[in-house]
CSV table of C-alpha atoms in Angstrom, one decimal:
chain,number,residue,atom,x,y,z
A,13,UNK,CA,77.9,119.1,91.2
A,14,UNK,CA,77.0,120.3,94.3
A,15,UNK,CA,79.4,117.6,95.9
A,16,UNK,CA,82.8,119.2,94.0
A,17,UNK,CA,82.0,122.5,96.0
A,18,UNK,CA,81.7,121.1,99.2
A,19,UNK,CA,84.6,121.1,101.9
A,20,UNK,CA,84.0,117.4,102.0
A,21,UNK,CA,84.3,116.3,98.7
A,22,UNK,CA,88.1,115.5,99.1
A,23,UNK,CA,87.8,113.6,102.1
A,24,UNK,CA,84.0,111.9,99.7
A,25,UNK,CA,86.5,110.5,96.8
A,26,UNK,CA,89.0,108.9,99.2
A,27,UNK,CA,85.8,107.5,101.2
A,28,UNK,CA,83.9,106.4,98.3
A,29,UNK,CA,87.3,105.2,96.0
A,30,UNK,CA,88.9,103.2,98.6
A,31,UNK,CA,86.4,101.3,99.8
A,32,UNK,CA,85.4,100.4,95.9
A,33,UNK,CA,89.0,99.6,95.3
A,34,UNK,CA,88.9,97.3,97.8
A,35,UNK,CA,85.7,95.9,96.8
A,36,UNK,CA,87.1,95.4,93.1
A,37,UNK,CA,90.7,94.4,93.7
A,38,UNK,CA,92.2,95.0,90.6
A,39,UNK,CA,95.1,93.1,91.0
A,40,UNK,CA,93.1,90.1,93.2
A,41,UNK,CA,91.5,90.4,89.3
A,42,UNK,CA,95.2,89.3,86.9
A,43,UNK,CA,95.5,86.2,88.2
A,44,UNK,CA,91.4,85.2,86.9
A,45,UNK,CA,92.6,86.9,83.3
A,46,UNK,CA,95.2,85.0,82.7
A,47,UNK,CA,93.1,81.5,83.1
A,48,UNK,CA,90.6,82.8,81.2
A,49,UNK,CA,92.9,84.2,78.7
A,50,UNK,CA,96.1,82.2,77.7
A,51,UNK,CA,95.2,80.4,75.2
A,52,UNK,CA,94.1,83.7,72.9
A,53,UNK,CA,95.7,86.1,70.7
A,54,UNK,CA,97.0,89.2,72.2
A,55,UNK,CA,95.0,91.5,70.0
A,56,UNK,CA,91.9,89.3,71.6
A,57,UNK,CA,93.3,89.9,74.9
A,58,UNK,CA,92.9,93.8,74.4
A,59,UNK,CA,89.4,93.0,73.0
A,60,UNK,CA,88.0,91.4,76.3
A,61,UNK,CA,90.3,93.7,78.5
A,62,UNK,CA,88.5,96.3,76.5
A,63,UNK,CA,85.1,94.3,76.5
A,64,UNK,CA,85.6,93.8,81.0
A,65,UNK,CA,86.3,97.8,82.0
A,66,UNK,CA,83.4,99.1,79.7
A,67,UNK,CA,80.6,96.5,80.9
A,68,UNK,CA,82.6,97.5,84.6
A,69,UNK,CA,81.6,100.5,84.3
A,70,UNK,CA,78.0,100.7,82.9
A,71,UNK,CA,77.0,98.3,85.3
A,72,UNK,CA,78.1,100.4,88.2
A,73,UNK,CA,77.0,103.5,86.8
A,74,UNK,CA,73.9,101.9,85.8
A,75,UNK,CA,73.4,100.4,89.2
A,76,UNK,CA,74.9,103.5,91.5
A,77,UNK,CA,72.1,105.8,89.7
A,78,UNK,CA,69.2,103.2,89.5
A,79,UNK,CA,69.7,100.1,91.6
A,80,UNK,CA,67.7,100.2,94.5
A,81,UNK,CA,64.6,101.3,92.0
A,82,UNK,CA,66.0,98.1,89.5
A,83,UNK,CA,65.7,95.5,92.6
A,84,UNK,CA,62.6,97.2,93.3
A,85,UNK,CA,61.1,96.4,89.8
A,86,UNK,CA,62.3,92.8,89.9
A,87,UNK,CA,61.3,92.8,93.7
A,88,UNK,CA,64.7,92.1,95.5
A,89,UNK,CA,67.1,92.5,97.7
A,90,UNK,CA,70.5,93.2,97.9
A,91,UNK,CA,70.9,90.2,100.3
A,92,UNK,CA,69.3,87.8,97.7
A,93,UNK,CA,71.9,89.0,94.9
A,94,UNK,CA,74.9,88.9,97.0
A,95,UNK,CA,74.1,85.3,97.2
A,96,UNK,CA,72.7,84.4,93.5
A,97,UNK,CA,76.7,86.3,92.9
A,98,UNK,CA,78.3,84.4,95.2
A,99,UNK,CA,77.0,80.7,94.5
A,100,UNK,CA,77.9,82.1,90.6
A,101,UNK,CA,81.9,82.7,91.4
A,102,UNK,CA,81.7,79.6,93.6
A,103,UNK,CA,81.3,78.0,90.3
A,104,UNK,CA,84.3,79.6,88.6
A,105,UNK,CA,86.6,78.9,91.4
A,106,UNK,CA,86.0,75.0,91.6
A,107,UNK,CA,86.4,75.2,88.4
A,108,UNK,CA,90.1,77.0,88.2
A,109,UNK,CA,91.1,74.4,91.3
A,110,UNK,CA,90.3,71.6,89.0
A,111,UNK,CA,90.7,72.4,85.6
A,112,UNK,CA,93.4,75.2,85.6
A,113,UNK,CA,91.0,77.8,83.4
A,114,UNK,CA,87.4,78.3,82.6
A,115,UNK,CA,87.0,76.0,80.3
A,116,UNK,CA,82.8,77.5,79.0
A,117,UNK,CA,82.7,79.2,75.8
A,118,UNK,CA,85.5,79.5,73.6
A,119,UNK,CA,88.8,82.0,73.2
A,120,UNK,CA,87.2,83.3,69.6
A,121,UNK,CA,83.9,84.8,72.6
A,122,UNK,CA,85.5,87.1,73.3
A,123,UNK,CA,82.6,89.5,74.2
A,124,UNK,CA,81.1,86.1,77.0
A,125,UNK,CA,84.8,85.3,78.0
A,126,UNK,CA,85.0,89.6,79.1
A,127,UNK,CA,80.9,89.0,80.7
A,128,UNK,CA,81.7,85.9,82.8
A,129,UNK,CA,83.5,85.4,86.0
A,130,UNK,CA,85.6,88.6,85.1
A,131,UNK,CA,83.3,91.5,85.1
A,132,UNK,CA,80.1,89.7,86.9
A,133,UNK,CA,80.6,88.5,89.3
A,134,UNK,CA,84.3,89.2,90.2
A,135,UNK,CA,84.8,92.8,89.6
A,136,UNK,CA,81.2,94.7,89.1
A,137,UNK,CA,79.9,92.1,91.7
A,138,UNK,CA,77.4,93.0,94.6
A,139,UNK,CA,79.7,93.8,96.7
A,140,UNK,CA,81.3,97.0,94.6
A,141,UNK,CA,77.6,97.1,93.5
A,142,UNK,CA,77.0,97.5,97.7
A,143,UNK,CA,79.4,100.1,97.2
A,144,UNK,CA,79.1,102.2,94.8
A,145,UNK,CA,75.0,102.1,95.8
A,146,UNK,CA,75.9,103.4,99.0
A,147,UNK,CA,78.2,105.4,98.2
A,148,UNK,CA,75.2,107.3,96.2
A,149,UNK,CA,73.3,108.5,98.9
A,150,UNK,CA,76.2,109.3,101.8
A,151,UNK,CA,79.3,111.1,99.5
A,152,UNK,CA,77.2,112.3,96.1
A,153,UNK,CA,77.0,111.6,92.6
A,154,UNK,CA,80.3,112.9,91.8
A,155,UNK,CA,82.4,111.7,94.2
A,156,UNK,CA,80.7,108.4,93.4
A,157,UNK,CA,80.9,108.7,89.7
A,158,UNK,CA,84.2,109.3,89.5
A,159,UNK,CA,85.6,107.2,91.9
A,160,UNK,CA,83.7,104.7,90.0
A,161,UNK,CA,86.3,105.9,86.7
A,162,UNK,CA,89.5,105.9,89.1
A,163,UNK,CA,88.7,102.7,90.1
A,164,UNK,CA,88.0,101.1,86.1
A,165,UNK,CA,91.1,102.6,85.1
A,166,UNK,CA,93.1,100.9,87.5
A,167,UNK,CA,91.5,97.5,86.6
A,168,UNK,CA,92.2,97.5,83.0
A,169,UNK,CA,95.9,99.3,83.7
A,170,UNK,CA,96.1,95.8,85.7
A,171,UNK,CA,95.1,93.8,83.1
A,172,UNK,CA,96.5,95.1,80.2
A,173,UNK,CA,100.4,94.7,81.5
A,174,UNK,CA,98.7,91.2,82.9
A,175,UNK,CA,101.3,89.4,80.1
A,176,UNK,CA,104.5,90.7,81.8
A,177,UNK,CA,103.6,89.0,85.3
A,178,UNK,CA,102.6,86.1,83.2
A,179,UNK,CA,106.1,86.4,81.5
A,180,UNK,CA,107.5,86.7,84.9
A,181,UNK,CA,105.7,83.6,86.4
A,182,UNK,CA,106.0,81.4,83.7
A,183,UNK,CA,103.6,78.8,83.1
A,184,UNK,CA,103.7,77.3,85.8
A,185,UNK,CA,103.7,79.7,87.9
A,186,UNK,CA,100.8,80.7,86.8
A,187,UNK,CA,98.8,78.3,86.9
A,188,UNK,CA,100.0,77.8,91.0
A,189,UNK,CA,98.7,81.4,91.3
A,190,UNK,CA,95.4,80.7,89.4
A,191,UNK,CA,94.9,77.6,92.1
A,192,UNK,CA,95.6,79.4,95.2
A,193,UNK,CA,94.1,82.6,93.7
A,194,UNK,CA,91.2,80.4,93.0
A,195,UNK,CA,90.8,79.5,97.0
A,196,UNK,CA,90.8,83.4,97.4
A,197,UNK,CA,87.6,83.6,94.9
A,198,UNK,CA,86.0,80.9,96.9
A,199,UNK,CA,86.3,82.9,99.6
A,200,UNK,CA,85.0,85.6,98.6
A,201,UNK,CA,81.5,83.6,97.0
A,202,UNK,CA,80.8,81.9,100.5
A,203,UNK,CA,81.5,85.3,102.8
A,204,UNK,CA,79.2,87.3,99.7
A,205,UNK,CA,76.7,84.1,100.4
A,206,UNK,CA,76.9,84.2,104.0
A,207,UNK,CA,76.8,88.3,104.4
A,208,UNK,CA,73.2,87.6,101.8
A,209,UNK,CA,71.7,84.7,104.9
A,210,UNK,CA,72.5,87.7,107.0
A,211,UNK,CA,71.0,90.3,105.4
A,212,UNK,CA,67.6,88.1,104.7
A,213,UNK,CA,67.1,86.5,108.4
Protein backbone atom coordinates (compact mmCIF):
# COMPACT_ATOMS: atom_id res chain seq x y z
CA UNK A 1 0.00 0.00 0.00
CA UNK A 2 3.03 2.27 0.06
CA UNK A 3 2.53 3.44 -3.52
CA UNK A 4 -1.04 4.52 -2.67
CA UNK A 5 0.43 7.09 -0.28
CA UNK A 6 3.16 8.18 -2.64
CA UNK A 7 2.98 11.54 -4.38
CA UNK A 8 3.88 9.74 -7.59
CA UNK A 9 0.92 7.34 -7.41
CA UNK A 10 -1.42 9.33 -9.75
CA UNK A 11 1.33 9.65 -12.36
CA UNK A 12 2.31 5.98 -11.97
CA UNK A 13 -1.33 4.90 -12.31
CA UNK A 14 -1.90 7.08 -15.36
CA UNK A 15 1.27 5.84 -17.05
CA UNK A 16 0.51 2.17 -16.35
CA UNK A 17 -3.13 2.46 -17.41
CA UNK A 18 -2.42 4.30 -20.67
CA UNK A 19 0.34 1.86 -21.59
CA UNK A 20 -1.88 -1.16 -20.94
CA UNK A 21 -4.91 0.34 -22.71
CA UNK A 22 -2.83 1.04 -25.80
CA UNK A 23 -1.47 -2.51 -25.87
CA UNK A 24 -4.79 -4.25 -25.15
CA UNK A 25 -6.85 -1.91 -27.38
CA UNK A 26 -10.41 -2.79 -26.20
CA UNK A 27 -12.10 -1.17 -29.22
CA UNK A 28 -9.80 -3.00 -31.59
CA UNK A 29 -11.01 -6.33 -30.18
CA UNK A 30 -14.62 -5.68 -31.19
CA UNK A 31 -14.42 -6.80 -34.86
CA UNK A 32 -12.73 -10.06 -33.90
CA UNK A 33 -15.24 -10.63 -31.09
CA UNK A 34 -18.12 -10.07 -33.51
CA UNK A 35 -16.57 -12.45 -36.05
CA UNK A 36 -16.11 -15.20 -33.44
CA UNK A 37 -19.54 -14.87 -31.83
CA UNK A 38 -21.82 -13.88 -34.71
CA UNK A 39 -23.50 -17.33 -34.78
CA UNK A 40 -24.07 -17.41 -31.02
CA UNK A 41 -27.19 -16.52 -29.07
CA UNK A 42 -27.15 -13.42 -26.87
CA UNK A 43 -26.80 -15.48 -23.68
CA UNK A 44 -23.83 -17.34 -25.13
CA UNK A 45 -22.19 -14.06 -26.14
CA UNK A 46 -22.52 -12.77 -22.60
CA UNK A 47 -20.94 -15.95 -21.25
CA UNK A 48 -18.09 -15.60 -23.74
CA UNK A 49 -17.46 -11.97 -22.79
CA UNK A 50 -17.40 -12.91 -19.10
CA UNK A 51 -15.00 -15.77 -19.81
CA UNK A 52 -12.75 -13.45 -21.80
CA UNK A 53 -12.60 -10.81 -19.07
CA UNK A 54 -12.16 -13.23 -16.16
CA UNK A 55 -9.43 -15.17 -17.98
CA UNK A 56 -7.64 -12.06 -19.23
CA UNK A 57 -7.71 -10.44 -15.78
CA UNK A 58 -6.43 -13.61 -14.12
CA UNK A 59 -3.62 -14.00 -16.66
CA UNK A 60 -2.49 -10.39 -16.31
CA UNK A 61 -2.49 -10.56 -12.51
CA UNK A 62 -0.64 -13.88 -12.55
CA UNK A 63 2.08 -12.61 -14.87
CA UNK A 64 2.32 -9.24 -13.10
CA UNK A 65 3.01 -11.00 -9.80
CA UNK A 66 5.04 -13.96 -11.00
CA UNK A 67 5.83 -13.43 -14.69
CA UNK A 68 9.60 -13.52 -14.38
CA UNK A 69 9.44 -16.57 -12.11
CA UNK A 70 7.07 -18.40 -14.49
CA UNK A 71 9.40 -17.76 -17.42
CA UNK A 72 12.39 -18.88 -15.36
CA UNK A 73 10.71 -22.16 -14.38
CA UNK A 74 10.08 -23.08 -18.01
CA UNK A 75 13.40 -21.69 -19.16
CA UNK A 76 11.89 -19.24 -21.64
CA UNK A 77 12.27 -15.53 -22.22
CA UNK A 78 9.78 -12.77 -22.97
CA UNK A 79 11.29 -12.63 -26.46
CA UNK A 80 10.49 -16.27 -27.22
CA UNK A 81 7.05 -15.80 -25.68
CA UNK A 82 6.40 -12.89 -28.04
CA UNK A 83 7.42 -14.99 -31.05
CA UNK A 84 5.05 -17.81 -30.04
CA UNK A 85 2.18 -15.38 -29.46
CA UNK A 86 2.89 -13.62 -32.75
CA UNK A 87 2.74 -16.89 -34.71
CA UNK A 88 -0.58 -17.84 -33.10
CA UNK A 89 -2.03 -14.39 -33.72
CA UNK A 90 -0.91 -14.51 -37.37
CA UNK A 91 -2.81 -17.79 -37.83
CA UNK A 92 -5.93 -16.04 -36.50
CA UNK A 93 -5.43 -13.17 -38.96
CA UNK A 94 -5.11 -15.57 -41.91
CA UNK A 95 -8.33 -17.31 -40.87
CA UNK A 96 -10.19 -14.00 -40.69
CA UNK A 97 -8.86 -12.86 -44.06
CA UNK A 98 -9.63 -16.07 -45.94
CA UNK A 99 -12.82 -17.24 -44.21
CA UNK A 100 -14.19 -14.15 -42.47
CA UNK A 101 -14.29 -15.94 -39.12
CA UNK A 102 -12.72 -18.48 -36.81
CA UNK A 103 -13.50 -22.00 -38.11
CA UNK A 104 -12.10 -24.02 -35.23
CA UNK A 105 -14.51 -25.01 -32.49
CA UNK A 106 -18.26 -24.49 -32.44
CA UNK A 107 -20.75 -22.13 -30.83
CA UNK A 108 -21.22 -24.49 -27.87
CA UNK A 109 -17.53 -24.35 -26.96
CA UNK A 110 -18.01 -21.16 -24.97
CA UNK A 111 -14.90 -21.40 -22.81
CA UNK A 112 -12.63 -22.18 -25.77
CA UNK A 113 -14.04 -19.28 -27.79
CA UNK A 114 -13.32 -16.97 -24.90
CA UNK A 115 -9.77 -18.13 -24.33
CA UNK A 116 -8.42 -18.48 -27.87
CA UNK A 117 -7.79 -16.32 -29.74
CA UNK A 118 -9.37 -13.32 -28.01
CA UNK A 119 -7.99 -13.63 -24.49
CA UNK A 120 -4.67 -14.94 -25.72
CA UNK A 121 -2.82 -13.79 -27.71
CA UNK A 122 -4.86 -10.66 -28.54
CA UNK A 123 -5.91 -9.13 -25.20
CA UNK A 124 -3.68 -10.77 -22.59
CA UNK A 125 -0.92 -11.48 -25.07
CA UNK A 126 2.84 -10.96 -25.01
CA UNK A 127 2.56 -7.18 -25.22
CA UNK A 128 0.12 -6.88 -22.31
CA UNK A 129 2.05 -9.40 -20.21
CA UNK A 130 5.28 -7.52 -20.81
CA UNK A 131 3.54 -4.24 -19.94
CA UNK A 132 2.26 -5.47 -16.57
CA UNK A 133 5.62 -7.01 -15.64
CA UNK A 134 7.36 -3.71 -16.36
CA UNK A 135 4.58 -1.76 -14.59
CA UNK A 136 5.03 -3.81 -11.41
CA UNK A 137 8.74 -3.04 -11.39
CA UNK A 138 8.38 0.69 -12.13
CA UNK A 139 5.01 1.72 -10.67
CA UNK A 140 4.31 -0.73 -7.86
CA UNK A 141 1.68 -3.36 -7.12
CA UNK A 142 -1.34 -1.13 -6.45
CA UNK A 143 -0.92 1.02 -9.58
CA UNK A 144 -0.45 -2.12 -11.68
CA UNK A 145 -3.49 -3.84 -10.16
CA UNK A 146 -5.74 -0.80 -10.67
CA UNK A 147 -4.53 -0.34 -14.26
CA UNK A 148 -5.37 -3.98 -15.01
CA UNK A 149 -8.88 -3.57 -13.56
CA UNK A 150 -9.50 -0.35 -15.50
CA UNK A 151 -8.32 -1.89 -18.75
CA UNK A 152 -10.28 -5.13 -18.42
CA UNK A 153 -13.34 -3.14 -17.31
CA UNK A 154 -13.14 -0.99 -20.43
CA UNK A 155 -12.70 -4.13 -22.54
CA UNK A 156 -15.80 -5.72 -20.99
CA UNK A 157 -17.89 -2.65 -21.79
CA UNK A 158 -16.62 -2.67 -25.38
CA UNK A 159 -17.53 -6.33 -25.84
CA UNK A 160 -20.81 -6.02 -23.94
CA UNK A 161 -22.13 -3.38 -26.33
CA UNK A 162 -20.65 -4.82 -29.51
CA UNK A 163 -24.12 -5.95 -30.67
CA UNK A 164 -25.11 -2.31 -31.13
CA UNK A 165 -22.05 -1.74 -33.26
CA UNK A 166 -22.87 -4.86 -35.30
CA UNK A 167 -26.41 -3.61 -35.95
CA UNK A 168 -25.05 -0.32 -37.23
CA UNK A 169 -22.55 -2.01 -39.52
CA UNK A 170 -24.77 -4.83 -40.77
CA UNK A 171 -23.55 -8.25 -41.90
CA UNK A 172 -21.64 -7.02 -44.95
CA UNK A 173 -20.17 -4.04 -43.14
CA UNK A 174 -19.10 -6.24 -40.24
CA UNK A 175 -17.42 -8.66 -42.64
CA UNK A 176 -15.53 -5.82 -44.30
CA UNK A 177 -14.43 -4.40 -40.94
CA UNK A 178 -13.38 -7.86 -39.75
CA UNK A 179 -11.18 -8.45 -42.79
CA UNK A 180 -9.69 -4.98 -42.66
CA UNK A 181 -9.00 -5.47 -38.97
CA UNK A 182 -7.43 -8.85 -39.78
CA UNK A 183 -4.70 -6.98 -41.66
CA UNK A 184 -3.92 -5.01 -38.50
CA UNK A 185 -3.98 -8.23 -36.46
CA UNK A 186 -1.45 -9.71 -38.90
CA UNK A 187 0.72 -6.60 -38.56
CA UNK A 188 0.59 -6.84 -34.76
CA UNK A 189 1.55 -10.51 -35.02
CA UNK A 190 4.52 -9.72 -37.27
CA UNK A 191 5.59 -6.96 -34.87
CA UNK A 192 5.50 -9.44 -31.97
CA UNK A 193 7.74 -11.81 -33.93
CA UNK A 194 10.13 -9.02 -34.97
CA UNK A 195 10.45 -7.74 -31.40
CA UNK A 196 10.95 -11.28 -30.15
CA UNK A 197 13.71 -11.97 -32.70
CA UNK A 198 15.38 -8.65 -31.83
CA UNK A 199 15.22 -9.59 -28.16
CA UNK A 200 16.91 -12.93 -28.81
CA UNK A 201 19.64 -11.62 -31.11
